[in-house]
PDB file of C-alpha atoms in Angstrom:
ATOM      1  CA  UNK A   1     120.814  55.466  67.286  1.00 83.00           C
ATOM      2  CA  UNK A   2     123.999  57.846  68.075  1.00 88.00           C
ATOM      3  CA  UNK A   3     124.653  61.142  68.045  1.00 89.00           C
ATOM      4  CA  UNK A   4     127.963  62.635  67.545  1.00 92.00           C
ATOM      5  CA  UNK A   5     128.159  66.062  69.314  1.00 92.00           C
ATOM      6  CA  UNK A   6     131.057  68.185  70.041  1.00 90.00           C
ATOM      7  CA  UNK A   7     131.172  69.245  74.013  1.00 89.00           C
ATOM      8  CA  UNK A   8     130.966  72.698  74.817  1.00 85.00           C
ATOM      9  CA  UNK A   9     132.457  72.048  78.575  1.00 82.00           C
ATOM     10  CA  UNK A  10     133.525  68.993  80.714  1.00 81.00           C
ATOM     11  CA  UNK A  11     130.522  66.591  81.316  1.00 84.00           C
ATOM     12  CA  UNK A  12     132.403  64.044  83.849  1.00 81.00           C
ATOM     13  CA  UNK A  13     131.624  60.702  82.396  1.00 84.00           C
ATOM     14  CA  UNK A  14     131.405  61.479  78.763  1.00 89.00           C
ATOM     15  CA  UNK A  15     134.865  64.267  78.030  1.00 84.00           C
ATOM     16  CA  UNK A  16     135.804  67.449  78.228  1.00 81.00           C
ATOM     17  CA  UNK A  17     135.381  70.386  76.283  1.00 80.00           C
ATOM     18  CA  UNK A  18     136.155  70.322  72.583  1.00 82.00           C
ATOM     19  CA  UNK A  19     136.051  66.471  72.643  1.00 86.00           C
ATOM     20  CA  UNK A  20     133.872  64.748  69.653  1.00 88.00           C
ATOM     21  CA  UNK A  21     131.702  62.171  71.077  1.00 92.00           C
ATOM     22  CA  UNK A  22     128.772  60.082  70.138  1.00 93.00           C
ATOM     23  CA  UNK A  23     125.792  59.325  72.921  1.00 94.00           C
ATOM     24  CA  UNK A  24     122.649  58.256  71.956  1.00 94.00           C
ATOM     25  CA  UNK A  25     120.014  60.895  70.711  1.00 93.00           C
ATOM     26  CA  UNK A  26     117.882  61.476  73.340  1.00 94.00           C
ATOM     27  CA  UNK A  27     120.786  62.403  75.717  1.00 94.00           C
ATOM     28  CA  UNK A  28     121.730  64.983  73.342  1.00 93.00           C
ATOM     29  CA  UNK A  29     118.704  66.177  72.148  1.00 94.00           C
ATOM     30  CA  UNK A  30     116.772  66.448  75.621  1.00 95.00           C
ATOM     31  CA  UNK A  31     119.344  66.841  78.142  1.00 94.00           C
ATOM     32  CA  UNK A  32     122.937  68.099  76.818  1.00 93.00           C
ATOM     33  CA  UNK A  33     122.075  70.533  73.624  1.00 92.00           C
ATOM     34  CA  UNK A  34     119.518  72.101  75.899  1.00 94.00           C
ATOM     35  CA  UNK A  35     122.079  73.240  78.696  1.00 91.00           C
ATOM     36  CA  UNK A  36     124.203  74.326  76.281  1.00 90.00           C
ATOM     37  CA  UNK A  37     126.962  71.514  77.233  1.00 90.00           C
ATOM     38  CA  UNK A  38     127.411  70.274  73.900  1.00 91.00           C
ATOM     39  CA  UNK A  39     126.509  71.073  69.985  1.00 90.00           C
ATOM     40  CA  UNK A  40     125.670  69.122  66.797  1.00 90.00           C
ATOM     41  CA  UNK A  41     128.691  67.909  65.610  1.00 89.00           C
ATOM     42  CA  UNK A  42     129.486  69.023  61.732  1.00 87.00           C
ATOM     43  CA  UNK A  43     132.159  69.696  59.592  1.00 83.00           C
ATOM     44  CA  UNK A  44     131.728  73.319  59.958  1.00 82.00           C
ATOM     45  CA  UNK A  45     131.499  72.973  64.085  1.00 83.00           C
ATOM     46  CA  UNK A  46     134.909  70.570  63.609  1.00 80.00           C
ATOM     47  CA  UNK A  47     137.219  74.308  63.193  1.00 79.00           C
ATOM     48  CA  UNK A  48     134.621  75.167  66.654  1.00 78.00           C
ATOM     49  CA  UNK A  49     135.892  71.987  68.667  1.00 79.00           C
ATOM     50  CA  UNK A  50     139.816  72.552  67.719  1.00 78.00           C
ATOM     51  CA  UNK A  51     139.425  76.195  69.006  1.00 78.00           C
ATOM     52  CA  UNK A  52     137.312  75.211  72.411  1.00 75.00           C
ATOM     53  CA  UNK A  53     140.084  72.806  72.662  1.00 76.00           C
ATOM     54  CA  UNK A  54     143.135  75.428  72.525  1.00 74.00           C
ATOM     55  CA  UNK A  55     141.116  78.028  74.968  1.00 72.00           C
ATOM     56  CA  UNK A  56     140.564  75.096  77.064  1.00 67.00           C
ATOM     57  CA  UNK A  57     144.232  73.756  76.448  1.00 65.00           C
ATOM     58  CA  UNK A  58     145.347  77.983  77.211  1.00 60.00           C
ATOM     59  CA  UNK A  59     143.261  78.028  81.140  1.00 57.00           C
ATOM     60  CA  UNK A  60     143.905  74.379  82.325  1.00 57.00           C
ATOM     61  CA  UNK A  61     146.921  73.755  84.579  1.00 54.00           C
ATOM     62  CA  UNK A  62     150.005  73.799  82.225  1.00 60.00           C
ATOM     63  CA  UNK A  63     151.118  69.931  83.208  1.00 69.00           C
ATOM     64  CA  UNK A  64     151.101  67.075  85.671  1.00 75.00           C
ATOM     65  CA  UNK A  65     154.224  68.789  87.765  1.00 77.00           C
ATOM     66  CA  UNK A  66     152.187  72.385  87.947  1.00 79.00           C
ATOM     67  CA  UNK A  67     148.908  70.225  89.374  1.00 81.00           C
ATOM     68  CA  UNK A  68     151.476  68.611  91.802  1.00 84.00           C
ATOM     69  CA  UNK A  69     152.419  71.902  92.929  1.00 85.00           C
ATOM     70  CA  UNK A  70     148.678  73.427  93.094  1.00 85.00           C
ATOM     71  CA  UNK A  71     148.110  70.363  94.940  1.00 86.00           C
ATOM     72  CA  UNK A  72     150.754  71.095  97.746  1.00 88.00           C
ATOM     73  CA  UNK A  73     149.265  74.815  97.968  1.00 86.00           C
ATOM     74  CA  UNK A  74     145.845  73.544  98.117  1.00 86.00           C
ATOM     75  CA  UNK A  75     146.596  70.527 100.806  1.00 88.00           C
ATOM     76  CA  UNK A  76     148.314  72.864 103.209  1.00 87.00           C
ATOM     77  CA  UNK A  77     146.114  75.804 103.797  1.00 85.00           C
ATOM     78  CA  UNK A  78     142.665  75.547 105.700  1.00 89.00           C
ATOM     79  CA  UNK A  79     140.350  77.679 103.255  1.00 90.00           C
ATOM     80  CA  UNK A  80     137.567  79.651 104.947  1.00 91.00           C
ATOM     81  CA  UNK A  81     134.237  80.215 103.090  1.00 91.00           C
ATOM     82  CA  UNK A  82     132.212  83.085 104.690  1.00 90.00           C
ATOM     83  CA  UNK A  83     128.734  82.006 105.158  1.00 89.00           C
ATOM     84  CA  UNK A  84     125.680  83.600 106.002  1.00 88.00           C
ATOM     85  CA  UNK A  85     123.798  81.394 108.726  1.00 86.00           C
ATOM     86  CA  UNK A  86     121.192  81.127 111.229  1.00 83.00           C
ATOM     87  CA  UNK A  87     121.704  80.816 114.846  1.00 81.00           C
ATOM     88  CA  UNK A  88     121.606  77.280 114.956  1.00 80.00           C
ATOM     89  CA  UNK A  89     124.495  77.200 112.080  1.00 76.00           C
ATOM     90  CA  UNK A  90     122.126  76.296 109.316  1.00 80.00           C
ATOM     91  CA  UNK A  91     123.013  78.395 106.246  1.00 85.00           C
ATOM     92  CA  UNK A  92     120.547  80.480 104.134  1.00 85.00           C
ATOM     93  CA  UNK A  93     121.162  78.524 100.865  1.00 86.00           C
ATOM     94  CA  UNK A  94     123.982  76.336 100.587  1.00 89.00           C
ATOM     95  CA  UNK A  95     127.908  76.556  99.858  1.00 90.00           C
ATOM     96  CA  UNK A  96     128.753  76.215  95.903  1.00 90.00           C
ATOM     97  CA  UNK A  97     131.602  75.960  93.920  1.00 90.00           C
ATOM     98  CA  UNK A  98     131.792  79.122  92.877  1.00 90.00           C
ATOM     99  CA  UNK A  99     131.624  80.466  96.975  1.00 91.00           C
ATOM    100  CA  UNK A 100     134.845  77.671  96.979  1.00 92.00           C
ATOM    101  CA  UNK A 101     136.649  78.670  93.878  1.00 90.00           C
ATOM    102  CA  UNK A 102     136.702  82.173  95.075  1.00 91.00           C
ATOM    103  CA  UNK A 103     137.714  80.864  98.696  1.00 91.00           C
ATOM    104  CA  UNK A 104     140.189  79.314  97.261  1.00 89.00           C
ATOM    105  CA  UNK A 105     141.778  82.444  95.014  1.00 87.00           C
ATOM    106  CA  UNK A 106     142.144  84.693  97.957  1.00 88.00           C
ATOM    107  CA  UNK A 107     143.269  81.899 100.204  1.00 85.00           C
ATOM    108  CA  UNK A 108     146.217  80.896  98.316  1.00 83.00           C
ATOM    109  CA  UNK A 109     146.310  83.041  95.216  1.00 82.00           C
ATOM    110  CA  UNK A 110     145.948  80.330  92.540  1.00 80.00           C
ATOM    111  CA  UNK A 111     142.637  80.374  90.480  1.00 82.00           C
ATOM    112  CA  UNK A 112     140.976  77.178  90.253  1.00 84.00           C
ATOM    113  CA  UNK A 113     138.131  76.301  88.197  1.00 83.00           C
ATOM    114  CA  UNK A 114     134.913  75.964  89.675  1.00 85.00           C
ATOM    115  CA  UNK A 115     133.902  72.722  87.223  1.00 83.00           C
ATOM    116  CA  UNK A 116     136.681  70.605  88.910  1.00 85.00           C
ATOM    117  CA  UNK A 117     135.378  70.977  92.247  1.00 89.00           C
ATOM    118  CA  UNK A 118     133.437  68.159  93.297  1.00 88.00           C
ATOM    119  CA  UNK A 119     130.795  68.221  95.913  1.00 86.00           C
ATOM    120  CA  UNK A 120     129.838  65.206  97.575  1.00 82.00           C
ATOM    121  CA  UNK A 121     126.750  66.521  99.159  1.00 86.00           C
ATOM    122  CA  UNK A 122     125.366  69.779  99.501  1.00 87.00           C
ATOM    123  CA  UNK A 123     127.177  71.707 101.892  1.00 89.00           C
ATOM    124  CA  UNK A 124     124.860  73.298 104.610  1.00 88.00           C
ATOM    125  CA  UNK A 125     125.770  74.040 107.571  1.00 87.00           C
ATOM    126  CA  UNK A 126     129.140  75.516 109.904  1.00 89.00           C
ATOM    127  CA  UNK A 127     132.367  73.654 110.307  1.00 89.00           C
ATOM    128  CA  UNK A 128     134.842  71.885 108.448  1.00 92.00           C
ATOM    129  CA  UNK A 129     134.681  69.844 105.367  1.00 92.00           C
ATOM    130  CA  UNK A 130     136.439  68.243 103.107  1.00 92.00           C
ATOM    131  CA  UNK A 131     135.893  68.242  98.900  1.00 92.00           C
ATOM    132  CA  UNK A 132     137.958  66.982  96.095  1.00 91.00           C
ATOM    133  CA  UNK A 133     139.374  69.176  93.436  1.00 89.00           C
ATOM    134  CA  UNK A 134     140.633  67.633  89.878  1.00 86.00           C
ATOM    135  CA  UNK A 135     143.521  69.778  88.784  1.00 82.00           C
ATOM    136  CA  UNK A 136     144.904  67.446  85.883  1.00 77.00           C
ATOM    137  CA  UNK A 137     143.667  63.599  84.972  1.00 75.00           C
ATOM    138  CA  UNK A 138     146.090  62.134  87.090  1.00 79.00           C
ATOM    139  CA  UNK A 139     146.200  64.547  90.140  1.00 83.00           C
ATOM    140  CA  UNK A 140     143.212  65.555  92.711  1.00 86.00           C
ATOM    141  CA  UNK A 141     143.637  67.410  96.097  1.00 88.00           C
ATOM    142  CA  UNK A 142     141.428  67.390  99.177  1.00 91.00           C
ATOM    143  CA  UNK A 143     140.788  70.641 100.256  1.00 90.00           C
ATOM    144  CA  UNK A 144     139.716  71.806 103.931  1.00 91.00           C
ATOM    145  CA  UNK A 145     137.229  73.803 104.556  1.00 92.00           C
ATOM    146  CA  UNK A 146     136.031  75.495 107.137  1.00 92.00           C
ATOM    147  CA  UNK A 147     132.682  77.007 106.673  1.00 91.00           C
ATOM    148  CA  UNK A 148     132.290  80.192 109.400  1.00 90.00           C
ATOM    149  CA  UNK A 149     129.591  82.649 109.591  1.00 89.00           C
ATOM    150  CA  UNK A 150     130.028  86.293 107.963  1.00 79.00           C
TER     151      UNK A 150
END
C-alpha cells in the first residue's frame, strides 16, 4: 500500500522539499516521518507544501545561468578545510558538509547549502579531495579540497 507524504527537505531519489509523493508505508512510517524528512500528506498540510516550496524556491540558486556562475567560482578556487588531526594525518572525527559549506562561504563568499554536497566516502584524513556539489538539476561542480591541519 502507498503513502502520500509531503517532503519536508530533499531526500535524493524520491524529491525535494515541498514535493507530494507517494512511497510505500513502511518507508514513511519507519524511516522518513521519524527524521522529520517528510509529513502526512492532507488537505490541510497541502497550504504547508506550497509554502516549503516558496522558502525553498526564495534560498535555492535563482536559475540555471546563476549555478553556471557558482560553478565557475567554485571550480577555480582550492577550498581549505581546517582539520584537527593526529600526527600521522588521521583526523579526530571526520570532515562533513557542514565543515565544507562553511569552507566554502569564506573561500569564495557564496553560501552553498550543505544538503547538495555529496560525499563519496567519509573524508578522514590530510590532503586533497575532490566532492560534487548540486547547485541546480542540470548543473554540479567538483570542488577541491584540501584538507590541512589547524
Amino acid at each position: 500500500m502507498a503513502t502520500k507524504i509531503i517532503l519536508q527537505q530533499e531526500v535524493t531519489g524520491l524529491g525535494s522539499a515541498g514535493d507530494v509523493v507517494e512511497v510505500k508505508d513502511g518507508y514513511a512510517r519507519n524511516y522518513l516521518i521519524p527524521r522529520g524528512d517528510a509529513i502526512r500528506w492532507s488537505r490541510g498540510a497541502e497550504s504547508q507544501a506550497d509554502s516549503i516550496k516558496a522558502a525553498r524556491s526564495a534560498r535555492s540558486v535563482r536559475d540555471e545561468a546563476h549555478a553556471a556562475e557558482i560553478k565557475g567560482k567554485l571550480e577555480a578556487n582550492t577550498v581549505n578545510v581546517k582539520v584537527r588531526s593526529g600526527k600521522d594525518g588521521r583526523l579526530y572525527g571526520a570532515v562533513t558538509a557542514a565543515d565544507i559549506a562553511s569552507a566554502v562561504s569564506e573561500t569564495t563568499g557564496e553560501s552553498i547549502d550543505k544538503r547538495t554536497i555529496a560525499l563519496g566516502n567519509p573524508i578522514k584524513a590530510l590532503g586533497a579531495h575532490e566532492v560534487s556539489v548540486k547547485l541546480h538539476d542540470e548543473v554540479s561542480a567538483k570542488l577541491a579540497l584540501n584538507v590541512v591541519p589547524a
